[in-house]
Amino acid sequence: MPGTPFRRYRAHKTWPGRAAVARSVARVGVRRYLRRIMSDEKLPILLVPDPRLRLKARPVAEGDGDAVRALAPRMLATMYAAPGIGLAAPQIGSDLRLIVLDCGGKDTPEPMVLVNPEIIAASKELGVREEGCLSLPGLYADVQRPQRIKLRWRELDGTRKEMEADGLLGVCMQHEIDHLNGVLFVDHLSALKRNMMLRKLAKELKLKARDADGE
Ligand SMILES: [Zn+2]
């Protein structure tokens, strides 16, 4: 995967801020902007109970630069196609601590690529929001998490960044960082609720597989 050339991908060495993305979008339009930052190639998303979703991802090291720059545009393409607002590398079978997300609107994309993201502070106040996950298709549940977090990560060029986030973005960041530690949103629910949901999903996936076999 490392070193694969990307025709359209112009790697953002330092990921542009919201204002810079908005300026680019205004200039070339949403679709053309997104085509520039993502690959043509989508990757298959792992579904539960794939054991790879339960592994702890390893920190991106200096030697992983090519792999990360090759993976990020593919992960963005996979996330937008799903469609989803966040994707973590373990969901596509990579063991790197890398996430992509976009909690902007349809006409105001805010793509982000976060290398080695870590939560360095979390508010005592908790908030509840409904979550879903591309690795658990069709399942949704209210999850309680810290209302506000402070996040630290590295850009594609290694620059260190920090920001505070709350609302949808804060939840999305926490959900994706959970994936890097092998944690799924259903792990925040009671065992009873979690097992019920996972059984339901397993049954649905089995039916789907049988239908696909029958075709
Ligand atoms: Zn997820």
PDB file of C-alpha atoms and ligand atoms in Angstrom:
ATOM      1  CA  MET A   1       0.000   0.000   0.000  1.00  0.00           C
ATOM      2  CA  PRO A   2       2.779   2.507   0.742  1.00  0.00           C
ATOM      3  CA  GLY A   3       3.980   4.508  -2.207  1.00  0.00           C
ATOM      4  CA  THR A   4       0.906   3.944  -4.370  1.00  0.00           C
ATOM      5  CA  PRO A   5       0.552   7.037  -6.534  1.00  0.00           C
ATOM      6  CA  PHE A   6      -2.609   9.094  -6.265  1.00  0.00           C
ATOM      7  CA  ARG A   7      -3.593  10.951  -9.335  1.00  0.00           C
ATOM      8  CA  ARG A   8      -5.895  13.399  -7.669  1.00  0.00           C
ATOM      9  CA  TYR A   9      -4.709  13.364  -4.114  1.00  0.00           C
ATOM     10  CA  ARG A  10      -2.784  16.448  -3.123  1.00  0.00           C
ATOM     11  CA  ALA A  11      -1.703  15.561   0.354  1.00  0.00           C
ATOM     12  CA  HIS A  12      -2.409  18.294   2.830  1.00  0.00           C
ATOM     13  CA  LYS A  13       0.877  18.342   4.674  1.00  0.00           C
ATOM     14  CA  THR A  14      -0.764  20.359   7.363  1.00  0.00           C
ATOM     15  CA  TRP A  15      -4.488  19.822   7.344  1.00  0.00           C
ATOM     16  CA  PRO A  16      -6.140  23.139   6.494  1.00  0.00           C
ATOM     17  CA  GLY A  17      -8.374  24.749   9.084  1.00  0.00           C
ATOM     18  CA  ARG A  18     -12.120  25.098   8.624  1.00  0.00           C
ATOM     19  CA  ALA A  19     -11.793  28.532   7.057  1.00  0.00           C
ATOM     20  CA  ALA A  20      -9.236  27.337   4.499  1.00  0.00           C
ATOM     21  CA  VAL A  21     -11.360  24.320   3.572  1.00  0.00           C
ATOM     22  CA  ALA A  22     -14.397  26.583   3.219  1.00  0.00           C
ATOM     23  CA  ARG A  23     -12.434  28.896   0.889  1.00  0.00           C
ATOM     24  CA  SER A  24     -11.365  25.946  -1.281  1.00  0.00           C
ATOM     25  CA  VAL A  25     -14.912  24.614  -1.359  1.00  0.00           C
ATOM     26  CA  ALA A  26     -16.234  28.034  -2.346  1.00  0.00           C
ATOM     27  CA  ARG A  27     -13.678  28.191  -5.153  1.00  0.00           C
ATOM     28  CA  VAL A  28     -14.046  24.743  -6.711  1.00  0.00           C
ATOM     29  CA  GLY A  29     -17.293  23.340  -5.263  1.00  0.00           C
ATOM     30  CA  VAL A  30     -17.882  20.525  -2.775  1.00  0.00           C
ATOM     31  CA  ARG A  31     -17.563  17.599  -5.186  1.00  0.00           C
ATOM     32  CA  ARG A  32     -14.358  18.753  -6.810  1.00  0.00           C
ATOM     33  CA  TYR A  33     -12.793  19.613  -3.476  1.00  0.00           C
ATOM     34  CA  LEU A  34     -13.586  16.186  -2.038  1.00  0.00           C
ATOM     35  CA  ARG A  35     -12.293  14.463  -5.184  1.00  0.00           C
ATOM     36  CA  ARG A  36      -8.980  16.221  -4.621  1.00  0.00           C
ATOM     37  CA  ILE A  37      -8.520  14.959  -1.098  1.00  0.00           C
ATOM     38  CA  MET A  38      -9.735  11.415  -1.510  1.00  0.00           C
ATOM     39  CA  SER A  39      -8.774   8.377  -3.516  1.00  0.00           C
ATOM     40  CA  ASP A  40     -10.900   6.585  -6.123  1.00  0.00           C
ATOM     41  CA  GLU A  41     -10.436   3.427  -4.141  1.00  0.00           C
ATOM     42  CA  LYS A  42     -12.826   2.450  -1.373  1.00  0.00           C
ATOM     43  CA  LEU A  43     -11.903  -0.192   1.157  1.00  0.00           C
ATOM     44  CA  PRO A  44     -14.125  -2.908   2.627  1.00  0.00           C
ATOM     45  CA  ILE A  45     -15.292  -2.029   6.150  1.00  0.00           C
ATOM     46  CA  LEU A  46     -14.901  -4.777   8.762  1.00  0.00           C
ATOM     47  CA  LEU A  47     -18.096  -5.745  10.577  1.00  0.00           C
ATOM     48  CA  VAL A  48     -18.565  -7.234  14.040  1.00  0.00           C
ATOM     49  CA  PRO A  49     -17.670  -9.831  15.154  1.00  0.00           C
ATOM     50  CA  ASP A  50     -14.402  -9.469  13.178  1.00  0.00           C
ATOM     51  CA  PRO A  51     -11.690  -9.921  15.839  1.00  0.00           C
ATOM     52  CA  ARG A  52      -9.539  -7.209  14.222  1.00  0.00           C
ATOM     53  CA  LEU A  53     -12.036  -4.641  15.525  1.00  0.00           C
ATOM     54  CA  ARG A  54     -11.024  -5.647  19.046  1.00  0.00           C
ATOM     55  CA  LEU A  55      -7.270  -5.082  18.681  1.00  0.00           C
ATOM     56  CA  LYS A  56      -5.440  -2.083  20.101  1.00  0.00           C
ATOM     57  CA  ALA A  57      -3.916  -0.083  17.268  1.00  0.00           C
ATOM     58  CA  ARG A  58      -0.250   0.924  17.430  1.00  0.00           C
ATOM     59  CA  PRO A  59       1.078   4.478  17.292  1.00  0.00           C
ATOM     60  CA  VAL A  60       2.047   5.779  13.857  1.00  0.00           C
ATOM     61  CA  ALA A  61       5.849   6.030  13.803  1.00  0.00           C
ATOM     62  CA  GLU A  62       8.157   8.033  11.545  1.00  0.00           C
ATOM     63  CA  GLY A  63       8.580   5.118   9.139  1.00  0.00           C
ATOM     64  CA  ASP A  64       4.795   4.896   8.607  1.00  0.00           C
ATOM     65  CA  GLY A  65       4.557   8.214   6.736  1.00  0.00           C
ATOM     66  CA  ASP A  66       4.009   6.671   3.292  1.00  0.00           C
ATOM     67  CA  ALA A  67       1.488   4.167   4.616  1.00  0.00           C
ATOM     68  CA  VAL A  68      -0.507   6.898   6.352  1.00  0.00           C
ATOM     69  CA  ARG A  69      -0.462   9.217   3.339  1.00  0.00           C
ATOM     70  CA  ALA A  70      -1.694   6.313   1.175  1.00  0.00           C
ATOM     71  CA  LEU A  71      -4.330   5.224   3.662  1.00  0.00           C
ATOM     72  CA  ALA A  72      -5.879   8.593   4.554  1.00  0.00           C
ATOM     73  CA  PRO A  73      -7.383   9.386   1.100  1.00  0.00           C
ATOM     74  CA  ARG A  74      -8.738   5.835   0.826  1.00  0.00           C
ATOM     75  CA  MET A  75     -10.273   6.098   4.279  1.00  0.00           C
ATOM     76  CA  LEU A  76     -11.898   9.426   3.365  1.00  0.00           C
ATOM     77  CA  ALA A  77     -13.327   7.865   0.189  1.00  0.00           C
ATOM     78  CA  THR A  78     -14.622   4.880   2.162  1.00  0.00           C
ATOM     79  CA  MET A  79     -16.180   7.109   4.830  1.00  0.00           C
ATOM     80  CA  TYR A  80     -17.939   9.439   2.370  1.00  0.00           C
ATOM     81  CA  ALA A  81     -19.226   6.533   0.269  1.00  0.00           C
ATOM     82  CA  ALA A  82     -20.634   4.621   3.256  1.00  0.00           C
ATOM     83  CA  PRO A  83     -21.862   7.335   4.067  1.00  0.00           C
ATOM     84  CA  GLY A  84     -20.447   8.041   7.498  1.00  0.00           C
ATOM     85  CA  ILE A  85     -18.982  10.914   9.491  1.00  0.00           C
ATOM     86  CA  GLY A  86     -15.980   9.071  10.908  1.00  0.00           C
ATOM     87  CA  LEU A  87     -13.778   6.063  10.236  1.00  0.00           C
ATOM     88  CA  ALA A  88     -10.892   4.591  12.198  1.00  0.00           C
ATOM     89  CA  ALA A  89      -8.053   2.605  10.619  1.00  0.00           C
ATOM     90  CA  PRO A  90      -8.891  -0.657  12.473  1.00  0.00           C
ATOM     91  CA  GLN A  91     -12.272  -0.634  10.692  1.00  0.00           C
ATOM     92  CA  ILE A  92     -10.475  -1.248   7.402  1.00  0.00           C
ATOM     93  CA  GLY A  93      -8.049  -3.743   8.886  1.00  0.00           C
ATOM     94  CA  SER A  94      -5.101  -1.430   9.564  1.00  0.00           C
ATOM     95  CA  ASP A  95      -3.328  -1.452  12.928  1.00  0.00           C
ATOM     96  CA  LEU A  96      -2.355   2.242  12.824  1.00  0.00           C
ATOM     97  CA  ARG A  97      -3.656   4.947  15.151  1.00  0.00           C
ATOM     98  CA  LEU A  98      -5.261   6.981  12.379  1.00  0.00           C
ATOM     99  CA  ILE A  99      -8.789   8.361  12.039  1.00  0.00           C
ATOM    100  CA  VAL A 100     -10.657  10.446   9.486  1.00  0.00           C
ATOM    101  CA  LEU A 101     -13.836  12.355  10.135  1.00  0.00           C
ATOM    102  CA  ASP A 102     -16.140  14.996   8.748  1.00  0.00           C
ATOM    103  CA  CYS A 103     -18.806  16.435  11.013  1.00  0.00           C
ATOM    104  CA  GLY A 104     -19.535  19.344   8.676  1.00  0.00           C
ATOM    105  CA  GLY A 105     -22.698  19.579   6.629  1.00  0.00           C
ATOM    106  CA  LYS A 106     -23.328  18.290   3.130  1.00  0.00           C
ATOM    107  CA  ASP A 107     -22.532  21.670   1.601  1.00  0.00           C
ATOM    108  CA  THR A 108     -19.893  22.599   4.165  1.00  0.00           C
ATOM    109  CA  PRO A 109     -17.484  19.671   4.418  1.00  0.00           C
ATOM    110  CA  GLU A 110     -14.950  19.694   7.234  1.00  0.00           C
ATOM    111  CA  PRO A 111     -12.698  16.707   6.517  1.00  0.00           C
ATOM    112  CA  MET A 112     -10.054  15.971   9.130  1.00  0.00           C
ATOM    113  CA  VAL A 113      -7.228  13.429   9.229  1.00  0.00           C
ATOM    114  CA  LEU A 114      -5.864  12.778  12.716  1.00  0.00           C
ATOM    115  CA  VAL A 115      -2.670  10.810  13.332  1.00  0.00           C
ATOM    116  CA  ASN A 116      -2.098   9.409  16.829  1.00  0.00           C
ATOM    117  CA  PRO A 117      -5.064  11.279  18.326  1.00  0.00           C
ATOM    118  CA  GLU A 118      -5.326  11.258  22.109  1.00  0.00           C
ATOM    119  CA  ILE A 119      -7.769  12.762  24.554  1.00  0.00           C
ATOM    120  CA  ILE A 120      -5.735  14.810  27.030  1.00  0.00           C
ATOM    121  CA  ALA A 121      -8.660  16.179  29.052  1.00  0.00           C
ATOM    122  CA  ALA A 122     -12.354  15.420  29.386  1.00  0.00           C
ATOM    123  CA  SER A 123     -15.127  17.353  31.109  1.00  0.00           C
ATOM    124  CA  LYS A 124     -16.824  15.929  34.186  1.00  0.00           C
ATOM    125  CA  GLU A 125     -20.204  16.800  32.677  1.00  0.00           C
ATOM    126  CA  LEU A 126     -21.594  14.015  30.552  1.00  0.00           C
ATOM    127  CA  GLY A 127     -23.793  14.256  27.503  1.00  0.00           C
ATOM    128  CA  VAL A 128     -26.003  11.724  25.752  1.00  0.00           C
ATOM    129  CA  ARG A 129     -26.220  11.353  22.000  1.00  0.00           C
ATOM    130  CA  GLU A 130     -27.424   8.635  19.670  1.00  0.00           C
ATOM    131  CA  GLU A 131     -24.547   6.811  18.002  1.00  0.00           C
ATOM    132  CA  GLY A 132     -24.217   4.337  15.187  1.00  0.00           C
ATOM    133  CA  CYS A 133     -21.187   2.710  13.588  1.00  0.00           C
ATOM    134  CA  LEU A 134     -20.234   1.576  10.097  1.00  0.00           C
ATOM    135  CA  SER A 135     -18.974  -1.694  11.621  1.00  0.00           C
ATOM    136  CA  LEU A 136     -22.375  -2.314  13.260  1.00  0.00           C
ATOM    137  CA  PRO A 137     -24.736  -1.425  10.406  1.00  0.00           C
ATOM    138  CA  GLY A 138     -28.280  -0.544  11.391  1.00  0.00           C
ATOM    139  CA  LEU A 139     -27.643  -0.395  15.145  1.00  0.00           C
ATOM    140  CA  TYR A 140     -28.198   2.852  17.032  1.00  0.00           C
ATOM    141  CA  ALA A 141     -28.243   3.631  20.740  1.00  0.00           C
ATOM    142  CA  ASP A 142     -27.919   6.540  23.143  1.00  0.00           C
ATOM    143  CA  VAL A 143     -24.388   6.676  24.539  1.00  0.00           C
ATOM    144  CA  GLN A 144     -23.189   8.735  27.487  1.00  0.00           C
ATOM    145  CA  ARG A 145     -19.774  10.378  27.184  1.00  0.00           C
ATOM    146  CA  PRO A 146     -17.923  13.461  28.455  1.00  0.00           C
ATOM    147  CA  GLN A 147     -19.562  16.572  27.017  1.00  0.00           C
ATOM    148  CA  ARG A 148     -16.306  18.246  26.078  1.00  0.00           C
ATOM    149  CA  ILE A 149     -12.810  16.954  25.369  1.00  0.00           C
ATOM    150  CA  LYS A 150      -9.391  18.336  24.645  1.00  0.00           C
ATOM    151  CA  LEU A 151      -7.698  16.437  21.855  1.00  0.00           C
ATOM    152  CA  ARG A 152      -4.073  16.254  20.746  1.00  0.00           C
ATOM    153  CA  TRP A 153      -2.941  14.722  17.445  1.00  0.00           C
ATOM    154  CA  ARG A 154      -0.366  14.986  14.699  1.00  0.00           C
ATOM    155  CA  GLU A 155      -0.847  16.236  11.171  1.00  0.00           C
ATOM    156  CA  LEU A 156       0.292  14.190   8.177  1.00  0.00           C
ATOM    157  CA  ASP A 157       3.634  16.038   8.325  1.00  0.00           C
ATOM    158  CA  GLY A 158       4.071  15.356  12.030  1.00  0.00           C
ATOM    159  CA  THR A 159       3.019  18.806  13.275  1.00  0.00           C
ATOM    160  CA  ARG A 160       1.433  18.594  16.700  1.00  0.00           C
ATOM    161  CA  LYS A 161      -2.076  20.043  17.066  1.00  0.00           C
ATOM    162  CA  GLU A 162      -4.586  20.492  19.860  1.00  0.00           C
ATOM    163  CA  MET A 163      -8.211  21.521  20.001  1.00  0.00           C
ATOM    164  CA  GLU A 164     -11.243  21.398  22.229  1.00  0.00           C
ATOM    165  CA  ALA A 165     -14.389  19.811  20.880  1.00  0.00           C
ATOM    166  CA  ASP A 166     -17.946  19.259  22.036  1.00  0.00           C
ATOM    167  CA  GLY A 167     -21.273  18.393  20.416  1.00  0.00           C
ATOM    168  CA  LEU A 168     -21.265  16.074  17.429  1.00  0.00           C
ATOM    169  CA  LEU A 169     -17.537  16.581  16.732  1.00  0.00           C
ATOM    170  CA  GLY A 170     -16.591  15.776  20.324  1.00  0.00           C
ATOM    171  CA  VAL A 171     -18.680  12.595  20.258  1.00  0.00           C
ATOM    172  CA  CYS A 172     -17.325  11.552  16.869  1.00  0.00           C
ATOM    173  CA  MET A 173     -13.721  12.000  18.031  1.00  0.00           C
ATOM    174  CA  GLN A 174     -14.344   9.937  21.164  1.00  0.00           C
ATOM    175  CA  HIS A 175     -16.130   7.215  19.177  1.00  0.00           C
ATOM    176  CA  GLU A 176     -13.275   6.951  16.643  1.00  0.00           C
ATOM    177  CA  ILE A 177     -10.531   6.985  19.284  1.00  0.00           C
ATOM    178  CA  ASP A 178     -12.395   4.152  21.031  1.00  0.00           C
ATOM    179  CA  HIS A 179     -11.920   2.109  17.825  1.00  0.00           C
ATOM    180  CA  LEU A 180      -8.138   2.579  18.137  1.00  0.00           C
ATOM    181  CA  ASN A 181      -8.386   0.849  21.504  1.00  0.00           C
ATOM    182  CA  GLY A 182     -10.619  -1.980  20.289  1.00  0.00           C
ATOM    183  CA  VAL A 183     -13.705  -0.437  21.904  1.00  0.00           C
ATOM    184  CA  LEU A 184     -17.104  -0.207  20.171  1.00  0.00           C
ATOM    185  CA  PHE A 185     -19.971   2.127  21.106  1.00  0.00           C
ATOM    186  CA  VAL A 186     -22.059  -0.815  22.318  1.00  0.00           C
ATOM    187  CA  ASP A 187     -19.400  -1.412  25.009  1.00  0.00           C
ATOM    188  CA  HIS A 188     -20.716   1.739  26.715  1.00  0.00           C
ATOM    189  CA  LEU A 189     -24.151   0.127  27.131  1.00  0.00           C
ATOM    190  CA  SER A 190     -25.297  -2.399  29.707  1.00  0.00           C
ATOM    191  CA  ALA A 191     -24.279  -5.995  28.974  1.00  0.00           C
ATOM    192  CA  LEU A 192     -27.932  -6.890  28.542  1.00  0.00           C
ATOM    193  CA  LYS A 193     -28.565  -4.192  25.936  1.00  0.00           C
ATOM    194  CA  ARG A 194     -25.246  -4.848  24.179  1.00  0.00           C
ATOM    195  CA  ASN A 195     -25.844  -8.583  23.842  1.00  0.00           C
ATOM    196  CA  MET A 196     -29.375  -8.017  22.614  1.00  0.00           C
ATOM    197  CA  MET A 197     -28.170  -5.618  19.917  1.00  0.00           C
ATOM    198  CA  LEU A 198     -25.260  -7.821  18.849  1.00  0.00           C
ATOM    199  CA  ARG A 199     -27.514 -10.875  18.598  1.00  0.00           C
ATOM    200  CA  LYS A 200     -29.953  -8.912  16.453  1.00  0.00           C
ATOM    201  CA  LEU A 201     -27.149  -7.762  14.167  1.00  0.00           C
ATOM    202  CA  ALA A 202     -25.653 -11.269  13.876  1.00  0.00           C
ATOM    203  CA  LYS A 203     -29.061 -12.593  12.841  1.00  0.00           C
ATOM    204  CA  GLU A 204     -29.496  -9.848  10.226  1.00  0.00           C
ATOM    205  CA  LEU A 205     -26.014 -10.351   8.794  1.00  0.00           C
ATOM    206  CA  LYS A 206     -26.633 -14.093   8.568  1.00  0.00           C
ATOM    207  CA  LEU A 207     -29.893 -13.528   6.685  1.00  0.00           C
ATOM    208  CA  LYS A 208     -28.164 -11.112   4.360  1.00  0.00           C
ATOM    209  CA  ALA A 209     -25.363 -13.588   3.672  1.00  0.00           C
ATOM    210  CA  ARG A 210     -27.937 -16.301   2.943  1.00  0.00           C
ATOM    211  CA  ASP A 211     -29.816 -14.016   0.555  1.00  0.00           C
ATOM    212  CA  ALA A 212     -26.560 -13.182  -1.197  1.00  0.00           C
ATOM    213  CA  ASP A 213     -25.736 -16.884  -1.501  1.00  0.00           C
ATOM    214  CA  GLY A 214     -29.146 -17.585  -2.958  1.00  0.00           C
ATOM    215  CA  GLU A 215     -28.742 -15.050  -5.770  1.00  0.00           C
TER     216      GLU A 215
HETATM  217 ZN    ZN B   1     -17.585   3.233  14.725  1.00  0.00          ZN
END
